Amino acid sequence: MSLGHYLAVVGGKQLPFWWRSKFLAVPDGFSSLPTEQLWQLHDELIKSLRTKRSGNEPTQQAGKSSLLDLKVEMTRRIYRSCTLCPLMCRTDRLNGEAGRCGLKADAHVFREGLLVSEEPFIVPTYELFLTGCNMSCKFCQAWEGIVKTNLGFKLTGSNFASAVERGAKRGALNIHFVGGEPTVNLLAVLVSLKSLKVPLPIVWNTNLFATDEAMKLLDGVVDLFVADFKFGNDECAWGIGGVRSYVATVQSNLPKASQIASLVIRHLVMPGHIECCLVPVVSWVAQNLPKVTFHLMLNYVPDWRAWSDKALSRRLNESEKQMARAIVKSVGLKRVLISE
């Protein structure tokens, strides 16, 4: 989908997917259906969402049950034995058990505000940094929200709506969910969207370490994925990010994300990880998603546990930056952004 959908929403030519889902009606009593039937209904409604014209009029009166309500119900069911990510911890988050992401049912915002330091077509962006993550990258700059998952304020429909309205008045082009990892906070986000009356597009800043179920639930909600492709092999993913089966998961989810919404792929170049991570990442992207915007990030800064790792405790040197630029140029990607 490249950036076409997102830019059309920002330009007022289309409505955000989540807004249209909010008005796409579901049958009365849907919550009593078995989960398998709910998935069938969900998939039919998503197909309808994509085949109908995305004009400026809602398809259903506000207050009726909608596709967004259906997604809330399905996410609640998943939370009872959580399988939103490949960690598959199956904890009952609705009844006070914390998943391996550190989260129960509630989501907390540990930082928020209007930012202007992201990709040029995103800014100014209203960002909400949510606690909790299903990865534990040694260099994480949001580590305080990973360690303390109850940091900040609880995300509710009322405070979310008020905050987004303030951001919109200050010129925000979008609502930008960051982490941690927003996908493991999906239930609170979906519930909060029900209260929002400002049709701004949703930017989902994610590691894409998610299951098929999670990706399907994000379909019809997200307008732009900003996805990190962090590691080029599973050894680095385990040693630095603390997860297994990383590469296959992300390589499976990136094409899905490109079909669901607009997509930007980011890669933060780590010192000493050009051949093992940058090269396989850009080679795969060039072969599989050559038209997607690729953001090469040369602005690595050590943080959190990176200081105790000799390889990760420094910034990139100029030679590494030059090598990274040359590698990206050589693979023939169509749209490249570089930040230093």
mmCIF file of C-alpha atoms in Angstrom:
data_model
loop_
_atom_site.group_PDB
_atom_site.id
_atom_site.type_symbol
_atom_site.label_atom_id
_atom_site.label_comp_id
_atom_site.label_asym_id
_atom_site.label_seq_id
_atom_site.Cartn_x
_atom_site.Cartn_y
_atom_site.Cartn_z
ATOM 1 C CA MET A 1 0.000 0.000 0.000
ATOM 2 C CA SER A 2 3.083 2.216 0.264
ATOM 3 C CA LEU A 3 2.139 5.630 1.744
ATOM 4 C CA GLY A 4 -0.903 6.200 -0.444
ATOM 5 C CA HIS A 5 -3.622 5.441 2.088
ATOM 6 C CA TYR A 6 -2.002 7.366 4.935
ATOM 7 C CA LEU A 7 -1.365 10.449 2.793
ATOM 8 C CA ALA A 8 -4.947 10.339 1.503
ATOM 9 C CA VAL A 9 -6.240 10.370 5.077
ATOM 10 C CA VAL A 10 -3.944 13.228 6.104
ATOM 11 C CA GLY A 11 -5.052 15.104 2.985
ATOM 12 C CA GLY A 12 -8.727 14.670 3.860
ATOM 13 C CA LYS A 13 -9.508 12.433 0.858
ATOM 14 C CA GLN A 14 -10.208 9.325 2.951
ATOM 15 C CA LEU A 15 -11.313 8.545 6.487
ATOM 16 C CA PRO A 16 -9.066 6.553 8.830
ATOM 17 C CA PHE A 17 -9.644 2.815 8.936
ATOM 18 C CA TRP A 18 -10.430 2.839 12.662
ATOM 19 C CA TRP A 19 -13.055 5.541 12.167
ATOM 20 C CA ARG A 20 -14.782 3.578 9.442
ATOM 21 C CA SER A 21 -14.637 0.429 11.588
ATOM 22 C CA LYS A 22 -16.332 2.408 14.322
ATOM 23 C CA PHE A 23 -19.385 2.872 12.102
ATOM 24 C CA LEU A 24 -19.494 -0.481 10.302
ATOM 25 C CA ALA A 25 -22.405 -2.321 11.948
ATOM 26 C CA VAL A 26 -22.332 -5.833 13.358
ATOM 27 C CA PRO A 27 -25.449 -7.941 14.139
ATOM 28 C CA ASP A 28 -27.094 -7.612 17.554
ATOM 29 C CA GLY A 29 -25.990 -10.273 19.999
ATOM 30 C CA PHE A 30 -22.649 -10.865 18.277
ATOM 31 C CA SER A 31 -20.873 -11.225 21.636
ATOM 32 C CA SER A 32 -22.689 -14.495 22.331
ATOM 33 C CA LEU A 33 -21.224 -16.178 19.251
ATOM 34 C CA PRO A 34 -18.399 -18.735 19.499
ATOM 35 C CA THR A 35 -14.954 -17.362 18.767
ATOM 36 C CA GLU A 36 -14.663 -19.196 15.454
ATOM 37 C CA GLN A 37 -17.869 -17.542 14.211
ATOM 38 C CA LEU A 38 -16.655 -14.165 15.445
ATOM 39 C CA TRP A 39 -13.513 -14.543 13.347
ATOM 40 C CA GLN A 40 -15.627 -15.397 10.317
ATOM 41 C CA LEU A 41 -17.793 -12.329 10.899
ATOM 42 C CA HIS A 42 -14.702 -10.212 11.466
ATOM 43 C CA ASP A 43 -13.104 -11.321 8.210
ATOM 44 C CA GLU A 44 -16.310 -10.633 6.258
ATOM 45 C CA LEU A 45 -16.530 -7.129 7.714
ATOM 46 C CA ILE A 46 -12.876 -6.400 6.959
ATOM 47 C CA LYS A 47 -13.494 -7.441 3.361
ATOM 48 C CA SER A 48 -16.503 -5.128 3.255
ATOM 49 C CA LEU A 49 -14.446 -2.306 4.766
ATOM 50 C CA ARG A 50 -11.928 -2.621 1.959
ATOM 51 C CA THR A 51 -14.328 -3.064 -0.955
ATOM 52 C CA LYS A 52 -16.700 -0.206 -0.113
ATOM 53 C CA ARG A 53 -15.852 3.326 -1.058
ATOM 54 C CA SER A 54 -13.952 5.140 1.680
ATOM 55 C CA GLY A 55 -15.835 8.369 1.398
ATOM 56 C CA ASN A 56 -16.654 10.898 4.082
ATOM 57 C CA GLU A 57 -19.900 9.455 5.405
ATOM 58 C CA PRO A 58 -20.149 6.750 8.087
ATOM 59 C CA THR A 59 -22.069 3.617 7.127
ATOM 60 C CA GLN A 60 -23.820 3.164 10.473
ATOM 61 C CA GLN A 61 -25.362 5.375 13.114
ATOM 62 C CA ALA A 62 -23.177 6.078 16.133
ATOM 63 C CA GLY A 63 -24.094 4.084 19.208
ATOM 64 C CA LYS A 64 -24.787 0.812 17.395
ATOM 65 C CA SER A 65 -22.445 -2.158 17.761
ATOM 66 C CA SER A 66 -19.643 -1.943 15.231
ATOM 67 C CA LEU A 67 -16.609 -3.708 13.852
ATOM 68 C CA LEU A 68 -14.595 -1.835 16.481
ATOM 69 C CA ASP A 69 -16.816 -3.353 19.207
ATOM 70 C CA LEU A 70 -16.280 -6.765 17.652
ATOM 71 C CA LYS A 71 -12.506 -6.272 17.804
ATOM 72 C CA VAL A 72 -12.793 -5.290 21.473
ATOM 73 C CA GLU A 73 -14.726 -8.471 22.241
ATOM 74 C CA MET A 74 -12.248 -10.671 20.391
ATOM 75 C CA THR A 75 -9.270 -9.016 22.099
ATOM 76 C CA ARG A 76 -10.893 -9.537 25.500
ATOM 77 C CA ARG A 77 -11.163 -13.231 24.731
ATOM 78 C CA ILE A 78 -7.508 -13.393 23.738
ATOM 79 C CA TYR A 79 -6.508 -11.614 26.965
ATOM 80 C CA ARG A 80 -8.025 -14.494 28.960
ATOM 81 C CA SER A 81 -5.206 -16.671 27.619
ATOM 82 C CA CYS A 82 -2.962 -14.183 25.881
ATOM 83 C CA THR A 83 -1.581 -15.099 22.458
ATOM 84 C CA LEU A 84 -1.036 -11.646 20.970
ATOM 85 C CA CYS A 85 2.670 -12.273 20.447
ATOM 86 C CA PRO A 86 4.939 -15.275 19.758
ATOM 87 C CA LEU A 87 5.888 -15.508 23.440
ATOM 88 C CA MET A 88 2.473 -17.224 23.760
ATOM 89 C CA CYS A 89 2.468 -16.905 27.553
ATOM 90 C CA ARG A 90 -1.285 -17.646 27.740
ATOM 91 C CA THR A 91 -1.722 -15.717 30.977
ATOM 92 C CA ASP A 92 -5.183 -14.525 32.024
ATOM 93 C CA ARG A 93 -4.562 -10.813 31.798
ATOM 94 C CA LEU A 94 -8.224 -9.980 32.427
ATOM 95 C CA ASN A 95 -7.994 -11.551 35.879
ATOM 96 C CA GLY A 96 -4.864 -9.807 37.062
ATOM 97 C CA GLU A 97 -2.127 -12.052 35.717
ATOM 98 C CA ALA A 98 0.817 -10.294 34.080
ATOM 99 C CA GLY A 99 2.042 -11.566 30.736
ATOM 100 C CA ARG A 100 5.701 -11.916 29.855
ATOM 101 C CA CYS A 101 5.379 -8.356 28.504
ATOM 102 C CA GLY A 102 4.797 -7.288 32.124
ATOM 103 C CA LEU A 103 1.226 -6.164 31.439
ATOM 104 C CA LYS A 104 -2.159 -7.041 32.829
ATOM 105 C CA ALA A 105 -5.313 -5.649 31.200
ATOM 106 C CA ASP A 106 -4.691 -1.920 31.688
ATOM 107 C CA ALA A 107 -2.389 0.220 29.571
ATOM 108 C CA HIS A 108 -0.319 3.068 30.984
ATOM 109 C CA VAL A 109 1.062 6.110 29.171
ATOM 110 C CA PHE A 110 4.473 7.032 30.580
ATOM 111 C CA ARG A 111 5.192 9.833 28.111
ATOM 112 C CA GLU A 112 3.086 11.817 25.649
ATOM 113 C CA GLY A 113 3.180 14.949 23.578
ATOM 114 C CA LEU A 114 3.549 16.593 20.193
ATOM 115 C CA LEU A 115 6.782 15.525 18.484
ATOM 116 C CA VAL A 116 8.492 16.831 15.353
ATOM 117 C CA SER A 117 11.501 14.500 15.149
ATOM 118 C CA GLU A 118 9.968 11.591 13.215
ATOM 119 C CA GLU A 119 9.676 10.943 9.450
ATOM 120 C CA PRO A 120 8.772 14.176 7.591
ATOM 121 C CA PHE A 121 5.327 12.969 6.459
ATOM 122 C CA ILE A 122 4.386 12.025 10.034
ATOM 123 C CA VAL A 123 5.192 15.242 11.871
ATOM 124 C CA PRO A 124 3.840 16.967 13.790
ATOM 125 C CA THR A 125 2.651 13.791 15.483
ATOM 126 C CA TYR A 126 0.868 13.255 18.783
ATOM 127 C CA GLU A 127 2.715 10.379 20.455
ATOM 128 C CA LEU A 128 1.636 8.206 23.342
ATOM 129 C CA PHE A 129 4.373 6.016 24.806
ATOM 130 C CA LEU A 130 2.811 2.900 26.319
ATOM 131 C CA THR A 131 4.511 0.783 28.956
ATOM 132 C CA GLY A 132 5.341 -2.886 28.525
ATOM 133 C CA CYS A 133 7.068 -4.778 25.723
ATOM 134 C CA ASN A 134 7.444 -8.328 24.457
ATOM 135 C CA MET A 135 11.122 -7.698 23.680
ATOM 136 C CA SER A 136 13.935 -6.494 25.932
ATOM 137 C CA CYS A 137 16.467 -4.864 23.625
ATOM 138 C CA LYS A 138 19.641 -4.005 25.501
ATOM 139 C CA PHE A 139 19.815 -0.508 23.966
ATOM 140 C CA CYS A 140 16.149 0.439 24.554
ATOM 141 C CA GLN A 141 15.733 4.170 25.124
ATOM 142 C CA ALA A 142 12.236 3.665 26.557
ATOM 143 C CA TRP A 143 13.480 1.205 29.171
ATOM 144 C CA GLU A 144 11.829 3.000 32.078
ATOM 145 C CA GLY A 145 8.436 2.064 30.646
ATOM 146 C CA ILE A 146 9.566 -1.535 30.245
ATOM 147 C CA VAL A 147 10.835 -1.889 33.802
ATOM 148 C CA LYS A 148 7.883 -0.091 35.427
ATOM 149 C CA THR A 149 4.713 -1.078 33.572
ATOM 150 C CA ASN A 150 2.470 1.021 35.847
ATOM 151 C CA LEU A 151 4.478 4.181 35.197
ATOM 152 C CA GLY A 152 2.500 7.271 34.152
ATOM 153 C CA PHE A 153 -1.282 7.401 33.855
ATOM 154 C CA LYS A 154 -3.792 4.730 32.925
ATOM 155 C CA LEU A 155 -5.135 4.992 29.373
ATOM 156 C CA THR A 156 -8.902 5.506 29.421
ATOM 157 C CA GLY A 157 -11.387 6.687 26.846
ATOM 158 C CA SER A 158 -11.881 10.060 28.516
ATOM 159 C CA ASN A 159 -8.243 11.041 29.078
ATOM 160 C CA PHE A 160 -7.289 9.678 25.664
ATOM 161 C CA ALA A 161 -9.980 11.719 23.907
ATOM 162 C CA SER A 162 -9.012 14.888 25.782
ATOM 163 C CA ALA A 163 -5.321 14.429 25.042
ATOM 164 C CA VAL A 164 -5.856 13.771 21.328
ATOM 165 C CA GLU A 165 -8.136 16.790 21.029
ATOM 166 C CA ARG A 166 -5.414 18.953 22.571
ATOM 167 C CA GLY A 167 -2.889 17.495 20.156
ATOM 168 C CA ALA A 168 -5.173 18.113 17.180
ATOM 169 C CA LYS A 169 -5.587 21.757 18.160
ATOM 170 C CA ARG A 170 -1.796 22.080 18.185
ATOM 171 C CA GLY A 171 -1.571 20.713 14.651
ATOM 172 C CA ALA A 172 -1.025 16.970 15.108
ATOM 173 C CA LEU A 173 -1.480 15.066 11.854
ATOM 174 C CA ASN A 174 -2.023 11.725 13.538
ATOM 175 C CA ILE A 175 -2.276 9.650 16.714
ATOM 176 C CA HIS A 176 1.009 7.840 17.165
ATOM 177 C CA PHE A 177 1.169 4.821 19.470
ATOM 178 C CA VAL A 178 4.696 3.965 20.592
ATOM 179 C CA GLY A 179 6.143 1.718 23.277
ATOM 180 C CA GLY A 180 7.392 -0.345 24.647
ATOM 181 C CA GLU A 181 5.200 -2.168 22.194
ATOM 182 C CA PRO A 182 1.660 -0.941 21.487
ATOM 183 C CA THR A 183 0.370 -4.300 20.218
ATOM 184 C CA VAL A 184 0.535 -5.869 23.689
ATOM 185 C CA ASN A 185 -1.639 -2.947 24.862
ATOM 186 C CA LEU A 186 -4.242 -3.545 22.161
ATOM 187 C CA LEU A 187 -7.342 -3.934 24.325
ATOM 188 C CA ALA A 188 -7.015 -0.581 26.088
ATOM 189 C CA VAL A 189 -6.255 1.145 22.785
ATOM 190 C CA LEU A 190 -9.347 -0.284 21.074
ATOM 191 C CA VAL A 191 -11.595 0.594 24.018
ATOM 192 C CA SER A 192 -10.186 4.137 24.095
ATOM 193 C CA LEU A 193 -10.792 4.622 20.369
ATOM 194 C CA LYS A 194 -14.508 4.099 20.954
ATOM 195 C CA SER A 195 -14.573 7.423 22.854
ATOM 196 C CA LEU A 196 -12.610 9.436 20.318
ATOM 197 C CA LYS A 197 -14.450 11.906 18.082
ATOM 198 C CA VAL A 198 -11.484 13.248 16.127
ATOM 199 C CA PRO A 199 -10.838 11.212 12.939
ATOM 200 C CA LEU A 200 -7.050 11.411 12.875
ATOM 201 C CA PRO A 201 -5.120 8.518 11.285
ATOM 202 C CA ILE A 202 -3.387 6.019 13.552
ATOM 203 C CA VAL A 203 0.355 5.445 13.339
ATOM 204 C CA TRP A 204 1.442 2.149 14.922
ATOM 205 C CA ASN A 205 5.109 2.198 15.913
ATOM 206 C CA THR A 206 5.869 -1.483 16.373
ATOM 207 C CA ASN A 207 8.435 -4.269 16.481
ATOM 208 C CA LEU A 208 5.939 -6.468 14.562
ATOM 209 C CA PHE A 209 6.761 -9.365 16.882
ATOM 210 C CA ALA A 210 3.107 -10.374 16.769
ATOM 211 C CA THR A 211 0.898 -13.357 15.996
ATOM 212 C CA ASP A 212 -1.494 -13.734 13.073
ATOM 213 C CA GLU A 213 -4.387 -13.005 15.459
ATOM 214 C CA ALA A 214 -2.868 -9.688 16.460
ATOM 215 C CA MET A 215 -2.209 -8.695 12.850
ATOM 216 C CA LYS A 216 -5.826 -9.454 11.918
ATOM 217 C CA LEU A 217 -7.072 -7.324 14.811
ATOM 218 C CA LEU A 218 -4.876 -4.427 13.680
ATOM 219 C CA ASP A 219 -6.425 -4.656 10.205
ATOM 220 C CA GLY A 220 -9.094 -1.977 10.008
ATOM 221 C CA VAL A 221 -7.505 0.010 12.848
ATOM 222 C CA VAL A 222 -4.009 1.090 11.783
ATOM 223 C CA ASP A 223 -3.431 3.568 8.942
ATOM 224 C CA LEU A 224 0.374 3.585 8.977
ATOM 225 C CA PHE A 225 2.764 1.013 10.401
ATOM 226 C CA VAL A 226 6.179 2.305 11.394
ATOM 227 C CA ALA A 227 7.846 -1.074 11.804
ATOM 228 C CA ASP A 228 11.282 -1.840 13.182
ATOM 229 C CA PHE A 229 13.212 -4.604 11.433
ATOM 230 C CA LYS A 230 15.833 -4.739 14.168
ATOM 231 C CA PHE A 231 17.884 -7.885 13.618
ATOM 232 C CA GLY A 232 19.040 -9.779 10.558
ATOM 233 C CA ASN A 233 19.412 -13.141 12.301
ATOM 234 C CA ASP A 234 17.971 -14.990 15.279
ATOM 235 C CA GLU A 235 21.260 -15.140 17.174
ATOM 236 C CA CYS A 236 21.423 -11.344 17.440
ATOM 237 C CA ALA A 237 17.702 -11.180 18.166
ATOM 238 C CA TRP A 238 18.131 -13.519 21.120
ATOM 239 C CA GLY A 239 21.372 -12.037 22.414
ATOM 240 C CA ILE A 240 20.279 -8.392 22.175
ATOM 241 C CA GLY A 241 16.471 -8.467 22.022
ATOM 242 C CA GLY A 242 15.732 -11.466 24.196
ATOM 243 C CA VAL A 243 13.402 -13.255 21.766
ATOM 244 C CA ARG A 244 13.552 -16.354 19.598
ATOM 245 C CA SER A 245 12.029 -17.000 16.145
ATOM 246 C CA TYR A 246 12.360 -13.282 15.461
ATOM 247 C CA VAL A 247 13.367 -13.156 11.796
ATOM 248 C CA ALA A 248 10.669 -15.509 10.477
ATOM 249 C CA THR A 249 8.000 -13.676 12.483
ATOM 250 C CA VAL A 250 8.918 -10.219 11.220
ATOM 251 C CA GLN A 251 9.443 -11.394 7.649
ATOM 252 C CA SER A 252 5.964 -12.923 7.753
ATOM 253 C CA ASN A 253 4.337 -9.821 9.254
ATOM 254 C CA LEU A 254 5.918 -7.118 7.103
ATOM 255 C CA PRO A 255 4.051 -8.143 3.890
ATOM 256 C CA LYS A 256 0.856 -8.413 5.929
ATOM 257 C CA ALA A 257 1.400 -4.924 7.301
ATOM 258 C CA SER A 258 1.931 -3.600 3.766
ATOM 259 C CA GLN A 259 -1.468 -5.013 2.756
ATOM 260 C CA ILE A 260 -3.263 -3.819 5.884
ATOM 261 C CA ALA A 261 -2.066 -0.214 5.842
ATOM 262 C CA SER A 262 0.690 2.099 4.692
ATOM 263 C CA LEU A 263 4.137 1.008 5.844
ATOM 264 C CA VAL A 264 7.536 2.421 6.741
ATOM 265 C CA ILE A 265 10.342 0.032 7.681
ATOM 266 C CA ARG A 266 13.004 1.284 10.052
ATOM 267 C CA HIS A 267 16.395 -0.225 10.747
ATOM 268 C CA LEU A 268 18.578 1.212 13.486
ATOM 269 C CA VAL A 269 22.160 0.331 12.628
ATOM 270 C CA MET A 270 23.972 -1.012 15.691
ATOM 271 C CA PRO A 271 27.763 -0.740 16.069
ATOM 272 C CA GLY A 272 29.408 -3.938 14.901
ATOM 273 C CA HIS A 273 26.187 -5.277 13.364
ATOM 274 C CA ILE A 274 26.414 -4.217 9.733
ATOM 275 C CA GLU A 275 27.201 -7.566 8.111
ATOM 276 C CA CYS A 276 25.070 -9.672 10.440
ATOM 277 C CA CYS A 277 22.017 -7.395 10.680
ATOM 278 C CA LEU A 278 21.943 -4.480 8.209
ATOM 279 C CA VAL A 279 22.947 -6.516 5.150
ATOM 280 C CA PRO A 280 20.327 -9.283 5.519
ATOM 281 C CA VAL A 281 17.631 -6.779 6.502
ATOM 282 C CA VAL A 282 18.053 -4.482 3.504
ATOM 283 C CA SER A 283 18.577 -7.412 1.134
ATOM 284 C CA TRP A 284 15.292 -8.977 2.240
ATOM 285 C CA VAL A 285 13.404 -5.678 2.015
ATOM 286 C CA ALA A 286 14.813 -4.962 -1.461
ATOM 287 C CA GLN A 287 13.732 -8.373 -2.672
ATOM 288 C CA ASN A 288 10.303 -8.547 -1.025
ATOM 289 C CA LEU A 289 9.082 -4.977 -0.443
ATOM 290 C CA PRO A 290 11.189 -2.787 -2.767
ATOM 291 C CA LYS A 291 8.622 0.031 -3.019
ATOM 292 C CA VAL A 292 8.158 0.477 0.721
ATOM 293 C CA THR A 293 9.798 3.494 2.367
ATOM 294 C CA PHE A 294 12.934 2.324 4.164
ATOM 295 C CA HIS A 295 14.354 4.464 6.957
ATOM 296 C CA LEU A 296 18.051 3.898 7.606
ATOM 297 C CA MET A 297 18.799 5.163 11.106
ATOM 298 C CA LEU A 298 22.428 5.986 11.832
ATOM 299 C CA ASN A 299 21.695 7.750 15.120
ATOM 300 C CA TYR A 300 22.257 4.851 17.515
ATOM 301 C CA VAL A 301 22.856 5.963 21.112
ATOM 302 C CA PRO A 302 23.761 3.465 23.872
ATOM 303 C CA ASP A 303 21.239 3.239 26.698
ATOM 304 C CA TRP A 304 19.963 0.942 29.428
ATOM 305 C CA ARG A 305 21.914 -2.358 29.429
ATOM 306 C CA ALA A 306 23.980 -1.469 26.343
ATOM 307 C CA TRP A 307 26.519 0.226 28.583
ATOM 308 C CA SER A 308 27.553 -3.175 29.946
ATOM 309 C CA ASP A 309 27.946 -4.655 26.457
ATOM 310 C CA LYS A 310 31.305 -3.741 24.929
ATOM 311 C CA ALA A 311 30.042 -3.980 21.335
ATOM 312 C CA LEU A 312 26.941 -1.846 21.963
ATOM 313 C CA SER A 313 28.358 0.730 24.356
ATOM 314 C CA ARG A 314 29.491 3.185 21.670
ATOM 315 C CA ARG A 315 27.999 5.184 18.807
ATOM 316 C CA LEU A 316 28.617 4.382 15.158
ATOM 317 C CA ASN A 317 31.871 5.657 13.737
ATOM 318 C CA GLU A 318 32.026 7.495 10.430
ATOM 319 C CA SER A 319 33.347 4.448 8.586
ATOM 320 C CA GLU A 320 30.328 2.405 9.679
ATOM 321 C CA LYS A 321 27.965 5.158 8.600
ATOM 322 C CA GLN A 322 29.558 5.372 5.158
ATOM 323 C CA MET A 323 29.419 1.605 4.779
ATOM 324 C CA ALA A 324 25.732 1.519 5.780
ATOM 325 C CA ARG A 325 24.825 4.214 3.263
ATOM 326 C CA ALA A 326 26.674 2.378 0.490
ATOM 327 C CA ILE A 327 24.999 -0.942 1.292
ATOM 328 C CA VAL A 328 21.521 0.549 1.203
ATOM 329 C CA LYS A 329 22.280 2.343 -2.038
ATOM 330 C CA SER A 330 23.608 -0.841 -3.640
ATOM 331 C CA VAL A 331 20.464 -2.951 -3.158
ATOM 332 C CA GLY A 332 18.261 -0.601 -5.195
ATOM 333 C CA LEU A 333 15.567 0.376 -2.729
ATOM 334 C CA LYS A 334 13.128 2.868 -4.261
ATOM 335 C CA ARG A 335 12.390 5.086 -1.282
ATOM 336 C CA VAL A 336 15.081 5.636 1.354
ATOM 337 C CA LEU A 337 15.237 8.046 4.279
ATOM 338 C CA ILE A 338 18.435 8.480 6.273
ATOM 339 C CA SER A 339 18.731 10.003 9.736
ATOM 340 C CA GLU A 340 21.968 10.616 11.594
#
